[in-house]
Amino acid sequence: MSQRQVLQGVMSLLRPLLLDVVPTIQQTAALALGRLANYNDDLAEAVVKGDILPQLVYSLAEQNRFYKKAAAFVLRAVGKHSPQLAQAIVDCGALDTLVICLEDFDPGVKEAAAWALGYIARHNAELSQAVVDAGAVPLLVLCIQEPEVALKRIAASALSDISKHSPELAQTVVDAGAIAHLAQMILNPDAKLKRQILSALSQIAKHSVDLAEMVVEAEIFPVVLTCLKDKDEYVKKNASTLIREIAKHTPELSQLIVNAGGAAAVIDCIGSCKGNIRLPGIMMLGYVAAHSENLAMAVIISKGVPQLSLCLSEEPEDHIKAAAAWALGQIGRHTPEHARAVAVTNTLPVLLSLYMSTESSEDLQVKSKKAIKSILQKCTYLPALEPFLYDAPPNILKHVVGQFSKVLPHDSKARRLFVTSGGLKKVQEIKAEPGSLLQEYINSINNCYPEEIVRYYSPGYSETLLQRVDSYQPLAN
Amino acid sequence: MIGTFSYAKFLKFLYSVAEAERGWEKSGVNGKLTAPLDWLYGLVRLPGRRIVTPVVNQMREAMATLARLQARSKAVGQQYYFRNSVVDVFRKKENDAAVKIQSWFRGCRVRAYIRHLHRAAIIVQKWWRSYLSRQHYQLVVKLAYYTMKMNLYNEMAVRIQRRWRGYKIRKYCFDYFYLKEYLRAVTETNDAIRDALEEFAEMKEREEKKAALEREEKKRDYQARKMHYLLSTKQIPGIYNSPFRKDPDPWELRLQKAKPLTHQRPRVKQKHSISLTSWLACTSNRSFPRSEILPPINRKQCQGPFRDIAEVLEQRYKPLEPTLREAEPINELKEAREDLRRQEWIRNVNDNMFLPFSSYHKNEKYVPSMHSSSKYGPNSYGCQRFRDENPKKWICPKDFQTVLPSFDLFSKYGKLYSKAGQIV
């Protein structure tokens, strides 16, 4: 017998047991169904097709709490696999009964009901809207205030799943007064609860400036910064995600975070973890620096650039490297001081090697190229630019030579250094089409020096000298 | 030189020559050549004389002269010719000389005139040009003065603007020192936060360690309580109190302090079922507290306006007697129906509803009307629009003749110039 036939057989056996007289049998049958549906989505589909859901929904309304827990478990197990199955659950009217279960006295029942609602709302915005329309949100907010930690966790995770889809849903959650309760619970010592709380707040704050401002008004700063020092990795990740979602909207919010010392905390957090946990922190620094040059300067003085360049060089994954490259580009693109701060840490050669290497993904190449270009256009720190003369591709070389041509006419020490370090020689060797921008830059560099030096360093000078020796007639005495 | 020879002229000439010879003699030094003729005319003019004799004398004289002259005529002719030609020879020269002199003189005169004119013109021009230049010069001076003034003003305006712009930028747009202050403040905050977070992390570490230690302690205590029987007695030293050791093992001391475990009493599970009657009967501990010991029967009444205790207790703990309406749920009928439906759902083999017999024959196929089932398609009533003209369907190419004029509404149909009435 194929697995599907087995499944159908099982369902038709379990179905009448659900309506047995003995309550224990009902509960055990429901538990069995729940475990079957939890394991595999084919089984979950079989549960739906076997028309078991309406009966479960009916008995949810009036049986005792063990049965309610088991029935809610079945609903959760079915709803978690795919949006279609969740839609089937909604269609058989389960939402109202689950919401009634949320009002139950027993915390286990509430937890099971909240879990089921959370899994249903996770899939897409329509299902979330259906959950909200059933009136679940105020009850979930009440559940959060309950003393049991497990219930709080599940309720927070359900609120997070509801509010992540669209701004209207997030607004509904906020209107139920969730933010104040969530903000209070950041101080709770339980790590898993903190994960869910921070995730819920970040899903609310990510949609718009108003929501982010409301989250900030709940006075989460500087308390959230303590979460960045937590032992649990995911708490750190969710905390930096929350800070990132707040910082990315407007410069004022970023300034608020920087004023509260958030930049330093995030930088330390980046230093203390590895891999994907770092990613939201890196992006947060990038967003803060992108808003204005004062904020970028604040990031620089909080010692962010050495940390970011460390991330860039030691992370194995391409998408984290791409994020670090982007963040460095945002920091360095404002003024020559910023570019100097980035160039001093020797990140530019790393960026160049990432751009040139064939193993980097396309996203990484594009981001590192943009970062190099934007930093180079403002960089006047010549010792960092010199290595670029030797191994840069032509489209970047153009910018490098351009920067040299801007700095050299005004600085005599730099000119001397340029000659002695072999830069002038290299510039002479560059071939450029006459009339192109590169040729103009080369000409303006050559104009800074006396003609003899330029001729001395131009390629083929030794040959011309030797030719002159050949053709020289010594004066006959 | 010798032009037309006329006798009258010749005679005149002869007379003139003759009289010239005479005239020189008579008039002496004068040499006036008009003298002979005067003499002749004088003779004529003198009144009262007899003209004939002088005239005949004259005639004779004249004839003699004529003869004399005619004898010399050839020579005269030749002399005349020569004298003319000599005169001619010299005449040309003299004429040329005269012309030259005259031309030179005229030239000098003209040149002098022209010089004079030049001087006059130069003076006029000089004065005119000086006048123009002075005017131009005045303009130039004015312009230079104006330029100088404007340069000065510009210079001063630039100074003012420079100061003002510097001030504005420094005070309102970008305050460098404020930025520096801000960055310093940010650094300080960062350091403070970093210290605070370090402290927080350390505190957490300490707490965790403490909690771990406490857990360890509790575990060991529990172990000691379980192993209480290993305590050493007076007779038998326990395993932790070996006589060969200097002092007993710390476990020994722990065992001494530990209280032995007792058997756990089986806990009675409370029934949590919440039904209407039991809830309102207030039997749970969370509601009104009720002591297990009833109050004594003959208790003295408390002094004061208190009611009888027994009455009060009776009232307080009166069981609920709901009305019949309350006892049954409000949607009992609906629930009963649902219940019935569930019962049938269990029992039924086939979920399809049995149809009533009245609709038994209602399995006939629906027969559409001819209008809609014609294979030529529906003929939209009245054609698409009543006013449509379909020439293909006409029986003859000409339109119907109207015997009577149609009423006004349709008389203008198709005949108006405007397109308003036309059917698109």
mmCIF file with all atom_site columns, C-alpha atoms in Angstrom, chain A residues 104-255:
data_model
loop_
_atom_site.group_PDB
_atom_site.id
_atom_site.type_symbol
_atom_site.label_atom_id
_atom_site.label_alt_id
_atom_site.label_comp_id
_atom_site.label_asym_id
_atom_site.label_entity_id
_atom_site.label_seq_id
_atom_site.pdbx_PDB_ins_code
_atom_site.Cartn_x
_atom_site.Cartn_y
_atom_site.Cartn_z
_atom_site.occupancy
_atom_site.B_iso_or_equiv
_atom_site.pdbx_formal_charge
_atom_site.auth_seq_id
_atom_site.auth_comp_id
_atom_site.auth_asym_id
_atom_site.auth_atom_id
_atom_site.pdbx_PDB_model_num
ATOM 1   C CA . ASP A 1 104 ? -9.587  30.538 28.683 1.00 0.00 ? 104 ASP A CA 1
ATOM 2   C CA . PHE A 1 105 ? -8.297  30.420 32.242 1.00 0.00 ? 105 PHE A CA 1
ATOM 3   C CA . ASP A 1 106 ? -5.757  27.731 31.698 1.00 0.00 ? 106 ASP A CA 1
ATOM 4   C CA . PRO A 1 107 ? -2.440  29.086 30.516 1.00 0.00 ? 107 PRO A CA 1
ATOM 5   C CA . GLY A 1 108 ? -1.662  25.909 28.587 1.00 0.00 ? 108 GLY A CA 1
ATOM 6   C CA . VAL A 1 109 ? -4.768  26.333 26.480 1.00 0.00 ? 109 VAL A CA 1
ATOM 7   C CA . LYS A 1 110 ? -3.927  29.951 25.857 1.00 0.00 ? 110 LYS A CA 1
ATOM 8   C CA . GLU A 1 111 ? -0.447  29.003 24.845 1.00 0.00 ? 111 GLU A CA 1
ATOM 9   C CA . ALA A 1 112 ? -1.636  26.366 22.410 1.00 0.00 ? 112 ALA A CA 1
ATOM 10  C CA . ALA A 1 113 ? -4.208  28.717 20.897 1.00 0.00 ? 113 ALA A CA 1
ATOM 11  C CA . ALA A 1 114 ? -1.713  31.558 20.594 1.00 0.00 ? 114 ALA A CA 1
ATOM 12  C CA . TRP A 1 115 ? 0.791   29.234 18.989 1.00 0.00 ? 115 TRP A CA 1
ATOM 13  C CA . ALA A 1 116 ? -1.737  28.074 16.431 1.00 0.00 ? 116 ALA A CA 1
ATOM 14  C CA . LEU A 1 117 ? -2.716  31.669 15.641 1.00 0.00 ? 117 LEU A CA 1
ATOM 15  C CA . GLY A 1 118 ? 0.918   32.639 15.295 1.00 0.00 ? 118 GLY A CA 1
ATOM 16  C CA . TYR A 1 119 ? 1.644   29.874 12.834 1.00 0.00 ? 119 TYR A CA 1
ATOM 17  C CA . ILE A 1 120 ? -1.401  30.728 10.773 1.00 0.00 ? 120 ILE A CA 1
ATOM 18  C CA . ALA A 1 121 ? -0.532  34.423 10.634 1.00 0.00 ? 121 ALA A CA 1
ATOM 19  C CA . ARG A 1 122 ? 3.054   33.731 9.670  1.00 0.00 ? 122 ARG A CA 1
ATOM 20  C CA . HIS A 1 123 ? 2.442   32.867 6.030  1.00 0.00 ? 123 HIS A CA 1
ATOM 21  C CA . ASN A 1 124 ? 1.107   35.965 4.366  1.00 0.00 ? 124 ASN A CA 1
ATOM 22  C CA . ALA A 1 125 ? -0.744  39.211 4.858  1.00 0.00 ? 125 ALA A CA 1
ATOM 23  C CA . GLU A 1 126 ? -4.247  37.917 4.105  1.00 0.00 ? 126 GLU A CA 1
ATOM 24  C CA . LEU A 1 127 ? -4.050  35.240 6.734  1.00 0.00 ? 127 LEU A CA 1
ATOM 25  C CA . SER A 1 128 ? -2.679  37.764 9.197  1.00 0.00 ? 128 SER A CA 1
ATOM 26  C CA . GLN A 1 129 ? -5.553  40.037 8.392  1.00 0.00 ? 129 GLN A CA 1
ATOM 27  C CA . ALA A 1 130 ? -7.984  37.173 8.997  1.00 0.00 ? 130 ALA A CA 1
ATOM 28  C CA . VAL A 1 131 ? -6.405  36.523 12.390 1.00 0.00 ? 131 VAL A CA 1
ATOM 29  C CA . VAL A 1 132 ? -6.638  40.217 13.264 1.00 0.00 ? 132 VAL A CA 1
ATOM 30  C CA . ASP A 1 133 ? -10.240 40.391 12.090 1.00 0.00 ? 133 ASP A CA 1
ATOM 31  C CA . ALA A 1 134 ? -11.104 37.551 14.437 1.00 0.00 ? 134 ALA A CA 1
ATOM 32  C CA . GLY A 1 135 ? -10.077 39.877 17.268 1.00 0.00 ? 135 GLY A CA 1
ATOM 33  C CA . ALA A 1 136 ? -6.983  38.070 18.390 1.00 0.00 ? 136 ALA A CA 1
ATOM 34  C CA . VAL A 1 137 ? -4.711  41.047 18.950 1.00 0.00 ? 137 VAL A CA 1
ATOM 35  C CA . PRO A 1 138 ? -6.108  42.503 22.203 1.00 0.00 ? 138 PRO A CA 1
ATOM 36  C CA . LEU A 1 139 ? -6.221  39.014 23.694 1.00 0.00 ? 139 LEU A CA 1
ATOM 37  C CA . LEU A 1 140 ? -2.650  38.370 22.683 1.00 0.00 ? 140 LEU A CA 1
ATOM 38  C CA . VAL A 1 141 ? -1.641  41.609 24.349 1.00 0.00 ? 141 VAL A CA 1
ATOM 39  C CA . LEU A 1 142 ? -3.409  40.377 27.487 1.00 0.00 ? 142 LEU A CA 1
ATOM 40  C CA . CYS A 1 143 ? -1.586  37.081 27.194 1.00 0.00 ? 143 CYS A CA 1
ATOM 41  C CA . ILE A 1 144 ? 1.713   38.887 27.173 1.00 0.00 ? 144 ILE A CA 1
ATOM 42  C CA . GLN A 1 145 ? 0.979   40.248 30.599 1.00 0.00 ? 145 GLN A CA 1
ATOM 43  C CA . GLU A 1 146 ? 0.407   36.834 32.093 1.00 0.00 ? 146 GLU A CA 1
ATOM 44  C CA . PRO A 1 147 ? 2.974   35.556 34.555 1.00 0.00 ? 147 PRO A CA 1
ATOM 45  C CA . GLU A 1 148 ? 3.878   32.361 32.700 1.00 0.00 ? 148 GLU A CA 1
ATOM 46  C CA . VAL A 1 149 ? 7.028   32.757 30.680 1.00 0.00 ? 149 VAL A CA 1
ATOM 47  C CA . ALA A 1 150 ? 6.135   30.219 28.008 1.00 0.00 ? 150 ALA A CA 1
ATOM 48  C CA . LEU A 1 151 ? 2.851   31.980 27.352 1.00 0.00 ? 151 LEU A CA 1
ATOM 49  C CA . LYS A 1 152 ? 4.606   35.309 27.071 1.00 0.00 ? 152 LYS A CA 1
ATOM 50  C CA . ARG A 1 153 ? 7.037   33.865 24.575 1.00 0.00 ? 153 ARG A CA 1
ATOM 51  C CA . ILE A 1 154 ? 4.376   32.444 22.376 1.00 0.00 ? 154 ILE A CA 1
ATOM 52  C CA . ALA A 1 155 ? 2.225   35.547 22.523 1.00 0.00 ? 155 ALA A CA 1
ATOM 53  C CA . ALA A 1 156 ? 5.190   37.747 21.624 1.00 0.00 ? 156 ALA A CA 1
ATOM 54  C CA . SER A 1 157 ? 6.080   35.499 18.727 1.00 0.00 ? 157 SER A CA 1
ATOM 55  C CA . ALA A 1 158 ? 2.471   35.569 17.501 1.00 0.00 ? 158 ALA A CA 1
ATOM 56  C CA . LEU A 1 159 ? 2.433   39.385 17.644 1.00 0.00 ? 159 LEU A CA 1
ATOM 57  C CA . SER A 1 160 ? 5.710   39.456 15.768 1.00 0.00 ? 160 SER A CA 1
ATOM 58  C CA . ASP A 1 161 ? 4.313   37.201 13.041 1.00 0.00 ? 161 ASP A CA 1
ATOM 59  C CA . ILE A 1 162 ? 1.190   39.299 12.713 1.00 0.00 ? 162 ILE A CA 1
ATOM 60  C CA . SER A 1 163 ? 2.905   42.658 12.463 1.00 0.00 ? 163 SER A CA 1
ATOM 61  C CA . LYS A 1 164 ? 5.643   41.681 10.046 1.00 0.00 ? 164 LYS A CA 1
ATOM 62  C CA . HIS A 1 165 ? 3.562   41.736 6.873  1.00 0.00 ? 165 HIS A CA 1
ATOM 63  C CA . SER A 1 166 ? 2.295   45.258 6.444  1.00 0.00 ? 166 SER A CA 1
ATOM 64  C CA . PRO A 1 167 ? 2.157   48.639 8.139  1.00 0.00 ? 167 PRO A CA 1
ATOM 65  C CA . GLU A 1 168 ? -1.581  48.425 8.730  1.00 0.00 ? 168 GLU A CA 1
ATOM 66  C CA . LEU A 1 169 ? -1.245  45.209 10.658 1.00 0.00 ? 169 LEU A CA 1
ATOM 67  C CA . ALA A 1 170 ? 1.608   46.649 12.666 1.00 0.00 ? 170 ALA A CA 1
ATOM 68  C CA . GLN A 1 171 ? -0.543  49.680 13.385 1.00 0.00 ? 171 GLN A CA 1
ATOM 69  C CA . THR A 1 172 ? -3.314  47.400 14.623 1.00 0.00 ? 172 THR A CA 1
ATOM 70  C CA . VAL A 1 173 ? -0.902  45.734 16.996 1.00 0.00 ? 173 VAL A CA 1
ATOM 71  C CA . VAL A 1 174 ? 0.342   49.101 18.210 1.00 0.00 ? 174 VAL A CA 1
ATOM 72  C CA . ASP A 1 175 ? -3.195  50.384 18.696 1.00 0.00 ? 175 ASP A CA 1
ATOM 73  C CA . ALA A 1 176 ? -3.858  47.485 21.050 1.00 0.00 ? 176 ALA A CA 1
ATOM 74  C CA . GLY A 1 177 ? -1.164  48.918 23.300 1.00 0.00 ? 177 GLY A CA 1
ATOM 75  C CA . ALA A 1 178 ? 1.411   46.227 22.683 1.00 0.00 ? 178 ALA A CA 1
ATOM 76  C CA . ILE A 1 179 ? 4.487   48.401 22.596 1.00 0.00 ? 179 ILE A CA 1
ATOM 77  C CA . ALA A 1 180 ? 4.447   49.415 26.243 1.00 0.00 ? 180 ALA A CA 1
ATOM 78  C CA . HIS A 1 181 ? 4.163   45.823 27.441 1.00 0.00 ? 181 HIS A CA 1
ATOM 79  C CA . LEU A 1 182 ? 6.775   44.587 25.033 1.00 0.00 ? 182 LEU A CA 1
ATOM 80  C CA . ALA A 1 183 ? 9.160   47.326 26.070 1.00 0.00 ? 183 ALA A CA 1
ATOM 81  C CA . GLN A 1 184 ? 8.747   46.465 29.738 1.00 0.00 ? 184 GLN A CA 1
ATOM 82  C CA . MET A 1 185 ? 9.684   42.895 29.115 1.00 0.00 ? 185 MET A CA 1
ATOM 83  C CA . ILE A 1 186 ? 13.023  43.620 27.553 1.00 0.00 ? 186 ILE A CA 1
ATOM 84  C CA . LEU A 1 187 ? 14.482  43.423 31.038 1.00 0.00 ? 187 LEU A CA 1
ATOM 85  C CA . ASN A 1 188 ? 13.208  39.916 31.610 1.00 0.00 ? 188 ASN A CA 1
ATOM 86  C CA . PRO A 1 189 ? 16.089  37.519 32.191 1.00 0.00 ? 189 PRO A CA 1
ATOM 87  C CA . ASP A 1 190 ? 14.711  34.731 30.013 1.00 0.00 ? 190 ASP A CA 1
ATOM 88  C CA . ALA A 1 191 ? 16.714  34.621 26.781 1.00 0.00 ? 191 ALA A CA 1
ATOM 89  C CA . LYS A 1 192 ? 14.099  33.078 24.505 1.00 0.00 ? 192 LYS A CA 1
ATOM 90  C CA . LEU A 1 193 ? 11.528  35.579 25.649 1.00 0.00 ? 193 LEU A CA 1
ATOM 91  C CA . LYS A 1 194 ? 13.916  38.401 24.883 1.00 0.00 ? 194 LYS A CA 1
ATOM 92  C CA . ARG A 1 195 ? 14.437  37.028 21.399 1.00 0.00 ? 195 ARG A CA 1
ATOM 93  C CA . GLN A 1 196 ? 10.744  37.118 20.664 1.00 0.00 ? 196 GLN A CA 1
ATOM 94  C CA . ILE A 1 197 ? 10.217  40.539 22.230 1.00 0.00 ? 197 ILE A CA 1
ATOM 95  C CA . LEU A 1 198 ? 13.038  42.083 20.245 1.00 0.00 ? 198 LEU A CA 1
ATOM 96  C CA . SER A 1 199 ? 11.845  40.404 17.093 1.00 0.00 ? 199 SER A CA 1
ATOM 97  C CA . ALA A 1 200 ? 8.302   41.717 17.653 1.00 0.00 ? 200 ALA A CA 1
ATOM 98  C CA . LEU A 1 201 ? 9.543   45.266 18.239 1.00 0.00 ? 201 LEU A CA 1
ATOM 99  C CA . SER A 1 202 ? 11.728  45.177 15.171 1.00 0.00 ? 202 SER A CA 1
ATOM 100 C CA . GLN A 1 203 ? 8.891   43.899 12.983 1.00 0.00 ? 203 GLN A CA 1
ATOM 101 C CA . ILE A 1 204 ? 6.748   46.776 14.219 1.00 0.00 ? 204 ILE A CA 1
ATOM 102 C CA . ALA A 1 205 ? 9.442   49.403 13.789 1.00 0.00 ? 205 ALA A CA 1
ATOM 103 C CA . LYS A 1 206 ? 10.499  48.409 10.317 1.00 0.00 ? 206 LYS A CA 1
ATOM 104 C CA . HIS A 1 207 ? 7.463   49.633 8.416  1.00 0.00 ? 207 HIS A CA 1
ATOM 105 C CA . SER A 1 208 ? 7.437   53.384 8.801  1.00 0.00 ? 208 SER A CA 1
ATOM 106 C CA . VAL A 1 209 ? 8.897   56.362 10.571 1.00 0.00 ? 209 VAL A CA 1
ATOM 107 C CA . ASP A 1 210 ? 5.875   56.832 12.815 1.00 0.00 ? 210 ASP A CA 1
ATOM 108 C CA . LEU A 1 211 ? 5.958   53.287 14.076 1.00 0.00 ? 211 LEU A CA 1
ATOM 109 C CA . ALA A 1 212 ? 9.679   53.487 14.673 1.00 0.00 ? 212 ALA A CA 1
ATOM 110 C CA . GLU A 1 213 ? 9.201   56.701 16.609 1.00 0.00 ? 213 GLU A CA 1
ATOM 111 C CA . MET A 1 214 ? 6.513   55.064 18.696 1.00 0.00 ? 214 MET A CA 1
ATOM 112 C CA . VAL A 1 215 ? 8.843   52.204 19.509 1.00 0.00 ? 215 VAL A CA 1
ATOM 113 C CA . VAL A 1 216 ? 11.560  54.668 20.490 1.00 0.00 ? 216 VAL A CA 1
ATOM 114 C CA . GLU A 1 217 ? 9.147   56.645 22.643 1.00 0.00 ? 217 GLU A CA 1
ATOM 115 C CA . ALA A 1 218 ? 8.605   53.545 24.730 1.00 0.00 ? 218 ALA A CA 1
ATOM 116 C CA . GLU A 1 219 ? 12.081  54.323 26.128 1.00 0.00 ? 219 GLU A CA 1
ATOM 117 C CA . ILE A 1 220 ? 13.836  51.231 24.950 1.00 0.00 ? 220 ILE A CA 1
ATOM 118 C CA . PHE A 1 221 ? 17.136  53.070 24.721 1.00 0.00 ? 221 PHE A CA 1
ATOM 119 C CA . PRO A 1 222 ? 19.535  52.535 26.478 1.00 0.00 ? 222 PRO A CA 1
ATOM 120 C CA . VAL A 1 223 ? 18.033  49.320 27.877 1.00 0.00 ? 223 VAL A CA 1
ATOM 121 C CA . VAL A 1 224 ? 18.192  47.623 24.497 1.00 0.00 ? 224 VAL A CA 1
ATOM 122 C CA . LEU A 1 225 ? 21.932  48.130 24.499 1.00 0.00 ? 225 LEU A CA 1
ATOM 123 C CA . THR A 1 226 ? 22.229  45.727 27.419 1.00 0.00 ? 226 THR A CA 1
ATOM 124 C CA . CYS A 1 227 ? 20.678  43.082 25.223 1.00 0.00 ? 227 CYS A CA 1
ATOM 125 C CA . LEU A 1 228 ? 23.587  43.542 22.890 1.00 0.00 ? 228 LEU A CA 1
ATOM 126 C CA . LYS A 1 229 ? 25.783  42.116 25.633 1.00 0.00 ? 229 LYS A CA 1
ATOM 127 C CA . ASP A 1 230 ? 23.653  39.077 26.220 1.00 0.00 ? 230 ASP A CA 1
ATOM 128 C CA . LYS A 1 231 ? 25.127  35.609 26.136 1.00 0.00 ? 231 LYS A CA 1
ATOM 129 C CA . ASP A 1 232 ? 22.546  34.312 23.728 1.00 0.00 ? 232 ASP A CA 1
ATOM 130 C CA . GLU A 1 233 ? 23.542  34.891 20.099 1.00 0.00 ? 233 GLU A CA 1
ATOM 131 C CA . TYR A 1 234 ? 20.061  35.310 18.777 1.00 0.00 ? 234 TYR A CA 1
ATOM 132 C CA . VAL A 1 235 ? 19.223  37.909 21.394 1.00 0.00 ? 235 VAL A CA 1
ATOM 133 C CA . LYS A 1 236 ? 22.183  39.924 20.135 1.00 0.00 ? 236 LYS A CA 1
ATOM 134 C CA . LYS A 1 237 ? 21.078  39.422 16.560 1.00 0.00 ? 237 LYS A CA 1
ATOM 135 C CA . ASN A 1 238 ? 17.516  40.492 17.211 1.00 0.00 ? 238 ASN A CA 1
ATOM 136 C CA . ALA A 1 239 ? 18.641  43.473 19.260 1.00 0.00 ? 239 ALA A CA 1
ATOM 137 C CA . SER A 1 240 ? 20.901  44.690 16.461 1.00 0.00 ? 240 SER A CA 1
ATOM 138 C CA . THR A 1 241 ? 18.068  44.050 14.003 1.00 0.00 ? 241 THR A CA 1
ATOM 139 C CA . LEU A 1 242 ? 15.801  46.251 16.092 1.00 0.00 ? 242 LEU A CA 1
ATOM 140 C CA . ILE A 1 243 ? 18.375  49.030 16.228 1.00 0.00 ? 243 ILE A CA 1
ATOM 141 C CA . ARG A 1 244 ? 18.939  48.719 12.496 1.00 0.00 ? 244 ARG A CA 1
ATOM 142 C CA . GLU A 1 245 ? 15.236  48.970 11.688 1.00 0.00 ? 245 GLU A CA 1
ATOM 143 C CA . ILE A 1 246 ? 14.975  52.108 13.787 1.00 0.00 ? 246 ILE A CA 1
ATOM 144 C CA . ALA A 1 247 ? 18.136  53.698 12.413 1.00 0.00 ? 247 ALA A CA 1
ATOM 145 C CA . LYS A 1 248 ? 17.348  53.252 8.773  1.00 0.00 ? 248 LYS A CA 1
ATOM 146 C CA . HIS A 1 249 ? 14.368  55.583 8.566  1.00 0.00 ? 249 HIS A CA 1
ATOM 147 C CA . THR A 1 250 ? 15.578  59.114 9.220  1.00 0.00 ? 250 THR A CA 1
ATOM 148 C CA . PRO A 1 251 ? 18.733  60.943 10.283 1.00 0.00 ? 251 PRO A CA 1
ATOM 149 C CA . GLU A 1 252 ? 17.040  62.116 13.472 1.00 0.00 ? 252 GLU A CA 1
ATOM 150 C CA . LEU A 1 253 ? 16.429  58.576 14.651 1.00 0.00 ? 253 LEU A CA 1
ATOM 151 C CA . SER A 1 254 ? 19.996  57.618 13.798 1.00 0.00 ? 254 SER A CA 1
ATOM 152 C CA . GLN A 1 255 ? 21.214  60.623 15.718 1.00 0.00 ? 255 GLN A CA 1
#
